[in-house]
PDB file of C-alpha atoms in Angstrom:
ATOM      1  CA  UNK A   1     -38.099  -6.431  26.990  1.00 50.00           C
ATOM      2  CA  UNK A   2     -40.933  -8.703  26.084  1.00 60.00           C
ATOM      3  CA  UNK A   3     -41.888  -8.515  22.452  1.00 62.00           C
ATOM      4  CA  UNK A   4     -45.626  -8.796  22.017  1.00 78.00           C
ATOM      5  CA  UNK A   5     -47.186 -10.885  19.305  1.00 89.00           C
ATOM      6  CA  UNK A   6     -50.157  -8.604  18.958  1.00 90.00           C
ATOM      7  CA  UNK A   7     -50.983  -4.964  19.010  1.00 90.00           C
ATOM      8  CA  UNK A   8     -54.162  -2.943  18.904  1.00 91.00           C
ATOM      9  CA  UNK A   9     -55.492   0.495  18.316  1.00 93.00           C
ATOM     10  CA  UNK A  10     -58.862   2.190  18.447  1.00 94.00           C
ATOM     11  CA  UNK A  11     -60.468   4.238  15.727  1.00 96.00           C
ATOM     12  CA  UNK A  12     -63.579   6.340  15.352  1.00 96.00           C
ATOM     13  CA  UNK A  13     -63.765   5.658  11.638  1.00 96.00           C
ATOM     14  CA  UNK A  14     -66.370   3.255  10.227  1.00 94.00           C
ATOM     15  CA  UNK A  15     -65.165  -0.353  10.107  1.00 94.00           C
ATOM     16  CA  UNK A  16     -65.409  -0.430   6.300  1.00 94.00           C
ATOM     17  CA  UNK A  17     -63.058   2.513   6.069  1.00 95.00           C
ATOM     18  CA  UNK A  18     -60.627   0.948   8.540  1.00 96.00           C
ATOM     19  CA  UNK A  19     -60.529  -2.190   6.392  1.00 95.00           C
ATOM     20  CA  UNK A  20     -59.743  -0.299   3.206  1.00 95.00           C
ATOM     21  CA  UNK A  21     -57.146   1.873   4.967  1.00 96.00           C
ATOM     22  CA  UNK A  22     -55.338  -1.197   6.286  1.00 96.00           C
ATOM     23  CA  UNK A  23     -55.458  -2.717   2.825  1.00 96.00           C
ATOM     24  CA  UNK A  24     -54.057   0.460   1.230  1.00 95.00           C
ATOM     25  CA  UNK A  25     -51.291   0.688   3.814  1.00 95.00           C
ATOM     26  CA  UNK A  26     -50.315  -3.002   3.698  1.00 95.00           C
ATOM     27  CA  UNK A  27     -50.021  -3.443  -0.056  1.00 95.00           C
ATOM     28  CA  UNK A  28     -47.021  -1.144  -0.651  1.00 94.00           C
ATOM     29  CA  UNK A  29     -45.271  -2.984   2.205  1.00 93.00           C
ATOM     30  CA  UNK A  30     -45.474  -6.173   0.153  1.00 94.00           C
ATOM     31  CA  UNK A  31     -48.475  -7.833   1.760  1.00 96.00           C
ATOM     32  CA  UNK A  32     -51.337  -9.669   0.151  1.00 96.00           C
ATOM     33  CA  UNK A  33     -54.664  -8.932   1.773  1.00 95.00           C
ATOM     34  CA  UNK A  34     -57.518 -11.398   2.164  1.00 96.00           C
ATOM     35  CA  UNK A  35     -60.732  -9.929   3.498  1.00 94.00           C
ATOM     36  CA  UNK A  36     -63.712 -11.546   5.145  1.00 93.00           C
ATOM     37  CA  UNK A  37     -66.085  -8.895   6.521  1.00 88.00           C
ATOM     38  CA  UNK A  38     -64.226  -7.390   9.478  1.00 90.00           C
ATOM     39  CA  UNK A  39     -61.453  -9.930   9.561  1.00 94.00           C
ATOM     40  CA  UNK A  40     -58.406  -9.660   7.375  1.00 95.00           C
ATOM     41  CA  UNK A  41     -55.351 -11.739   6.774  1.00 97.00           C
ATOM     42  CA  UNK A  42     -52.201  -9.968   5.687  1.00 96.00           C
ATOM     43  CA  UNK A  43     -49.678 -12.306   4.130  1.00 96.00           C
ATOM     44  CA  UNK A  44     -46.122 -11.184   3.466  1.00 94.00           C
ATOM     45  CA  UNK A  45     -44.811 -11.909  -0.011  1.00 89.00           C
ATOM     46  CA  UNK A  46     -41.207 -12.128   1.135  1.00 84.00           C
ATOM     47  CA  UNK A  47     -39.889 -14.967   3.239  1.00 82.00           C
ATOM     48  CA  UNK A  48     -38.366 -13.632   6.426  1.00 75.00           C
ATOM     49  CA  UNK A  49     -36.269 -15.192   9.165  1.00 78.00           C
ATOM     50  CA  UNK A  50     -39.043 -17.528  10.256  1.00 86.00           C
ATOM     51  CA  UNK A  51     -40.911 -17.927   7.000  1.00 89.00           C
ATOM     52  CA  UNK A  52     -43.545 -15.585   5.686  1.00 92.00           C
ATOM     53  CA  UNK A  53     -45.001 -13.037   8.026  1.00 95.00           C
ATOM     54  CA  UNK A  54     -48.721 -13.531   8.382  1.00 96.00           C
ATOM     55  CA  UNK A  55     -50.924 -11.155  10.339  1.00 96.00           C
ATOM     56  CA  UNK A  56     -54.511 -11.692  11.411  1.00 97.00           C
ATOM     57  CA  UNK A  57     -56.514  -8.513  11.799  1.00 96.00           C
ATOM     58  CA  UNK A  58     -59.896  -8.188  13.413  1.00 95.00           C
ATOM     59  CA  UNK A  59     -62.128  -5.183  14.001  1.00 95.00           C
ATOM     60  CA  UNK A  60     -64.489  -5.038  16.982  1.00 93.00           C
ATOM     61  CA  UNK A  61     -67.044  -2.386  17.846  1.00 92.00           C
ATOM     62  CA  UNK A  62     -66.347  -1.585  21.503  1.00 90.00           C
ATOM     63  CA  UNK A  63     -68.730   1.362  21.855  1.00 90.00           C
ATOM     64  CA  UNK A  64     -71.092   3.125  19.486  1.00 90.00           C
ATOM     65  CA  UNK A  65     -68.848   4.311  16.632  1.00 90.00           C
ATOM     66  CA  UNK A  66     -65.666   3.298  18.434  1.00 94.00           C
ATOM     67  CA  UNK A  67     -63.782   0.377  16.977  1.00 95.00           C
ATOM     68  CA  UNK A  68     -60.869  -1.613  18.228  1.00 94.00           C
ATOM     69  CA  UNK A  69     -58.513  -3.038  15.666  1.00 94.00           C
ATOM     70  CA  UNK A  70     -56.394  -5.968  16.721  1.00 94.00           C
ATOM     71  CA  UNK A  71     -53.383  -7.079  14.701  1.00 94.00           C
ATOM     72  CA  UNK A  72     -52.003 -10.449  15.695  1.00 95.00           C
ATOM     73  CA  UNK A  73     -48.967 -12.210  14.335  1.00 95.00           C
ATOM     74  CA  UNK A  74     -50.223 -15.549  12.994  1.00 95.00           C
ATOM     75  CA  UNK A  75     -46.830 -16.703  11.777  1.00 94.00           C
ATOM     76  CA  UNK A  76     -43.354 -15.406  11.099  1.00 94.00           C
ATOM     77  CA  UNK A  77     -40.842 -13.454  13.120  1.00 92.00           C
ATOM     78  CA  UNK A  78     -42.049 -11.261  15.982  1.00 90.00           C
ATOM     79  CA  UNK A  79     -39.474  -8.538  15.354  1.00 90.00           C
ATOM     80  CA  UNK A  80     -40.517  -8.410  11.703  1.00 91.00           C
ATOM     81  CA  UNK A  81     -44.098  -8.046  12.920  1.00 93.00           C
ATOM     82  CA  UNK A  82     -43.074  -5.021  14.977  1.00 91.00           C
ATOM     83  CA  UNK A  83     -41.251  -3.492  12.044  1.00 92.00           C
ATOM     84  CA  UNK A  84     -44.358  -4.086   9.938  1.00 92.00           C
ATOM     85  CA  UNK A  85     -46.554  -2.412  12.548  1.00 91.00           C
ATOM     86  CA  UNK A  86     -44.246   0.594  12.726  1.00 92.00           C
ATOM     87  CA  UNK A  87     -44.382   0.928   8.953  1.00 93.00           C
ATOM     88  CA  UNK A  88     -48.120   0.425   8.603  1.00 92.00           C
ATOM     89  CA  UNK A  89     -48.848   2.856  11.456  1.00 91.00           C
ATOM     90  CA  UNK A  90     -47.528   5.662   9.284  1.00 90.00           C
ATOM     91  CA  UNK A  91     -50.210   4.916   6.705  1.00 91.00           C
ATOM     92  CA  UNK A  92     -52.896   4.616   9.370  1.00 93.00           C
ATOM     93  CA  UNK A  93     -52.118   7.794  11.305  1.00 91.00           C
ATOM     94  CA  UNK A  94     -55.270   9.581  10.229  1.00 91.00           C
ATOM     95  CA  UNK A  95     -57.576   6.800  11.437  1.00 93.00           C
ATOM     96  CA  UNK A  96     -55.831   5.793  14.675  1.00 92.00           C
ATOM     97  CA  UNK A  97     -57.393   7.388  17.734  1.00 91.00           C
ATOM     98  CA  UNK A  98     -55.447   5.655  20.504  1.00 82.00           C
ATOM     99  CA  UNK A  99     -52.916   2.891  20.227  1.00 81.00           C
ATOM    100  CA  UNK A 100     -51.163   0.322  22.363  1.00 72.00           C
ATOM    101  CA  UNK A 101     -51.755   0.454  26.108  1.00 73.00           C
ATOM    102  CA  UNK A 102     -54.144   3.407  25.859  1.00 73.00           C
ATOM    103  CA  UNK A 103     -56.365   1.446  23.517  1.00 68.00           C
ATOM    104  CA  UNK A 104     -56.285  -1.539  25.844  1.00 68.00           C
ATOM    105  CA  UNK A 105     -57.299   0.559  28.869  1.00 70.00           C
ATOM    106  CA  UNK A 106     -60.288   1.973  27.032  1.00 64.00           C
ATOM    107  CA  UNK A 107     -61.388  -1.479  25.950  1.00 64.00           C
ATOM    108  CA  UNK A 108     -60.871  -2.942  29.412  1.00 67.00           C
ATOM    109  CA  UNK A 109     -63.090  -0.169  30.710  1.00 64.00           C
ATOM    110  CA  UNK A 110     -60.511   1.332  33.026  1.00 59.00           C
ATOM    111  CA  UNK A 111     -60.694   4.596  31.104  1.00 56.00           C
ATOM    112  CA  UNK A 112     -63.906   6.444  30.377  1.00 57.00           C
ATOM    113  CA  UNK A 113     -64.392   7.010  26.685  1.00 56.00           C
ATOM    114  CA  UNK A 114     -64.858  10.734  26.094  1.00 55.00           C
ATOM    115  CA  UNK A 115     -68.110  11.289  24.269  1.00 47.00           C
TER     116      UNK A 115
END
């Protein structure tokens, strides 16, 4: 199957809270976090198969109090990125509303957002 270099989820939590949750979840996984408003860069401390894993994260407001969080692999190994996402998802469970394809459909407008 095709391994994607990015993934996204939606959340109904305030953007500030999403940022601090991602930070809290990424640090124990061995990632340094650089923040700039609603953009974050997660930089792996370990060197993996293709160098350090670096992940760019951005938060968009897609509807009133509905945010989309996009995590994109900036550098490193794609499979390591997926492992990272699986691990970080555990720490983000309480803020994730919809993830993956469901999140994309909502953002693309093919699914009505329940009010």
